[in-house]
CSV table of C-alpha atoms in Angstrom, one decimal:
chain,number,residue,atom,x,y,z
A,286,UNK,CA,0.0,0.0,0.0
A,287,UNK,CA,3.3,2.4,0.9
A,288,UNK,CA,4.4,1.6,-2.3
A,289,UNK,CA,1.1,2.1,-4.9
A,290,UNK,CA,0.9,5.4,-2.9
A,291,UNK,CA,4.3,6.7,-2.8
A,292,UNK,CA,6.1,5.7,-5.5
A,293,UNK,CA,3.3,5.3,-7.7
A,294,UNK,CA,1.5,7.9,-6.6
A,295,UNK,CA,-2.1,6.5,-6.6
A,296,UNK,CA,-4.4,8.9,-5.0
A,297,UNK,CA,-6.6,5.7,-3.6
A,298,UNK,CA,-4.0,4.3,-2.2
A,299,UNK,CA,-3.4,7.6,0.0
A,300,UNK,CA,-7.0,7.4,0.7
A,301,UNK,CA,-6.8,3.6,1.9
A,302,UNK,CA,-3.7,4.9,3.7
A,303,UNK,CA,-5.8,7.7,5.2
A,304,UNK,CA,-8.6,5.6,6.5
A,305,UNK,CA,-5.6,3.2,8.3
A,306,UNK,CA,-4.0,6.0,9.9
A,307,UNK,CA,-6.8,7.4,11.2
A,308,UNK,CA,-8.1,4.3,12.6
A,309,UNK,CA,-4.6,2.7,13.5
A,310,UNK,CA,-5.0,-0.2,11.1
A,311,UNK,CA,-1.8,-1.6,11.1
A,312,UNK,CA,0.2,1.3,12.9
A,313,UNK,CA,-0.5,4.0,15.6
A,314,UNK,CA,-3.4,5.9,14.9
A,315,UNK,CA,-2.7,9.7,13.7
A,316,UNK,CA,-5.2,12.2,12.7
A,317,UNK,CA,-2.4,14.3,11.6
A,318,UNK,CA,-0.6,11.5,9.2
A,319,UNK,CA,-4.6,10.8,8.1
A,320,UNK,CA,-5.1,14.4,7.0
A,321,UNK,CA,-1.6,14.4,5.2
A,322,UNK,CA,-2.9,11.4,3.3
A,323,UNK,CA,-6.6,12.6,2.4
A,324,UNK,CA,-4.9,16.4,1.1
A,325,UNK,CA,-2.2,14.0,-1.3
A,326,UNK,CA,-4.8,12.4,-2.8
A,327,UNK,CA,-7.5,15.4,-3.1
A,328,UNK,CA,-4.4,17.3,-4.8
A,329,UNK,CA,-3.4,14.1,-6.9
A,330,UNK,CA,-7.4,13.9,-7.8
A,331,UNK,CA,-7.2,17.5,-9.1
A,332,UNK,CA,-4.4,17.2,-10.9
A,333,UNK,CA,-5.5,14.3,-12.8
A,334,UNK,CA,-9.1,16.3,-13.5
A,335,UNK,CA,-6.8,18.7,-14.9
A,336,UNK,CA,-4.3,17.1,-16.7
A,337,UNK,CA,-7.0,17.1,-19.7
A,338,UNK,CA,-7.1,20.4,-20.0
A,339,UNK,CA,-10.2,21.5,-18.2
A,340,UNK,CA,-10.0,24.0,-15.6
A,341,UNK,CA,-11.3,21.9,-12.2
A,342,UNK,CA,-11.9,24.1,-9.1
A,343,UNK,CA,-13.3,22.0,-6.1
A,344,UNK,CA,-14.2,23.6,-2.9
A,345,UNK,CA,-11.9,24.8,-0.7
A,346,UNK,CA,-12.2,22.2,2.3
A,347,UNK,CA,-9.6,21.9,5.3
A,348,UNK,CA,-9.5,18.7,7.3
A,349,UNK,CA,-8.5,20.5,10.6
A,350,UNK,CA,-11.3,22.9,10.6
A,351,UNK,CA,-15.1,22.2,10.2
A,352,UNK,CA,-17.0,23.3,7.3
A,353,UNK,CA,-19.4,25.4,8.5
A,354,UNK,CA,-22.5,27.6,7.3
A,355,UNK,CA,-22.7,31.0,8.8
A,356,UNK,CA,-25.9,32.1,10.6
A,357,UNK,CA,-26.5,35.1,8.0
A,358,UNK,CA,-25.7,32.5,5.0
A,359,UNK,CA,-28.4,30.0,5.5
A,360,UNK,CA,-30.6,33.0,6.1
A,361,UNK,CA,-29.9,34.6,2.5
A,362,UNK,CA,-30.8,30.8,1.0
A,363,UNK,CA,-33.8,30.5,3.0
A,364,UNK,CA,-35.2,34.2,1.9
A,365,UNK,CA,-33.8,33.1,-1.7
A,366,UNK,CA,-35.9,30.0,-1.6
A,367,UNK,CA,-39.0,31.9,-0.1
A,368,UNK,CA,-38.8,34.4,-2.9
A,369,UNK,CA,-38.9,31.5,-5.3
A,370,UNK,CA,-41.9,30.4,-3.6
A,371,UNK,CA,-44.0,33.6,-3.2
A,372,UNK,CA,-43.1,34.1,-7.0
A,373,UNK,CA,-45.1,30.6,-8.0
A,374,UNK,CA,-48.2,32.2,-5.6
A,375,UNK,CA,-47.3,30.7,-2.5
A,376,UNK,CA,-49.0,33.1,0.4
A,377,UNK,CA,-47.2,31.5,3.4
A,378,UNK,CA,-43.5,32.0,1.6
A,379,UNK,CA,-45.0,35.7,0.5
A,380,UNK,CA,-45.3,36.5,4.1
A,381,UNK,CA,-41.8,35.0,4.9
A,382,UNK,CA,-40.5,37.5,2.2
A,383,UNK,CA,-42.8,40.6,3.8
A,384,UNK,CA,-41.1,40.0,7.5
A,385,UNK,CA,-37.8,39.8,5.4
A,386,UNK,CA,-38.6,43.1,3.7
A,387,UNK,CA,-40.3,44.6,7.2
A,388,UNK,CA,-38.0,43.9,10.0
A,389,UNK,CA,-34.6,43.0,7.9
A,390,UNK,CA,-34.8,45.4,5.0
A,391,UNK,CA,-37.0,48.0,6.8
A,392,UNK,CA,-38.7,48.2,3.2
A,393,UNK,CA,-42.2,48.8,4.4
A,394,UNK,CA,-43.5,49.5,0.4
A,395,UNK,CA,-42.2,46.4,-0.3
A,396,UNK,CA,-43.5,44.5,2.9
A,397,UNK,CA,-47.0,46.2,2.4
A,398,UNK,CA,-46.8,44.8,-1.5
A,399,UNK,CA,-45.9,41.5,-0.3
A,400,UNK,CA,-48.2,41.6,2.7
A,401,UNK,CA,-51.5,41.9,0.4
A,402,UNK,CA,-50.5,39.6,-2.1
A,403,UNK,CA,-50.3,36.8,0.4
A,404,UNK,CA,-53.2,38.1,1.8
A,405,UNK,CA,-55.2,38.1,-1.6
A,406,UNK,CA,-53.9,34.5,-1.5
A,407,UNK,CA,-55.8,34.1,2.0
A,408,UNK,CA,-53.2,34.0,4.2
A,409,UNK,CA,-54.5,35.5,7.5
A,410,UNK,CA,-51.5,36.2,9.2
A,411,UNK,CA,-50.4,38.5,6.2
A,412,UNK,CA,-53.9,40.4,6.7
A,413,UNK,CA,-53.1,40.6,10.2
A,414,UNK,CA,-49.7,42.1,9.2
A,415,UNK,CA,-50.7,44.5,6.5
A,416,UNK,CA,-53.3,46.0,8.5
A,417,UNK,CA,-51.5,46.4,11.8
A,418,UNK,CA,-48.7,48.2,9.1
A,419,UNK,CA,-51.6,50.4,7.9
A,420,UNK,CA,-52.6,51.5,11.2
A,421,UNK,CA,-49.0,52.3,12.4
């Protein structure tokens, strides 16, 4: 397995390597000689993608540090998708959009707009909404 790895410089081979050291299959486990192992083999993998010319870009992913979605990121997707959704007549992902636009934006035109259509679509809380924004 050293060898296919090494001198061969089979990017499987670092993964199978990986996987050992990690789990201390056959040596003393090592999260750090694991990581070494997984990176050869993603950068063997993307030079191979390369090598026929295209342009290959994965993610940037570190093994010592956690991918992780911020807080404000999986907001912006979730208004995105709502959008979507109050676009194709949905009233419950129109009001989602109209507290975006309220309380986020502070776009009260555009909350009011997106208040009545849900509202036409007869969503109640969106009635609720637009009339407690009239009165105010």
């Amino acid at each position: 397995l050293e060898e296919c790895a090494w001198r061969q410089g089979n990017p499987l081979c670092h993964i199978a390597l990986g996987y050992r050291s990690w789990y201390g299959i056959g040596m003393a486990s090592s999260c750090e000689r694991a990581a070494v192992h997984y990176r050869l083999a993603a950068d063997m993998t993307i030079a191979l993608a390369n090598a026929d010319g295209t342009d290959f870009h994965p993610h940037d992913v570190r093994l010592s540090q956690p991918v992780e979605v911020a807080k404000e990121e999986r907001r912006i997707d979730q208004v995105e998708m709502d959008r979507e959704r109050a676009a194709r007549g949905e009233p419950a992902a129109g009001v989602s959009v109209a507290v975006e636009a309220q309380f986020h934006d502070r776009d009260p035109h555009s909350a009011a707009s997106l208040y009545a259509a849900a509202a036409a679509g007869g969503d109640t809380f969106a009635l609720n909404n637009l009339g407690a924004m009239l009165l105010n």
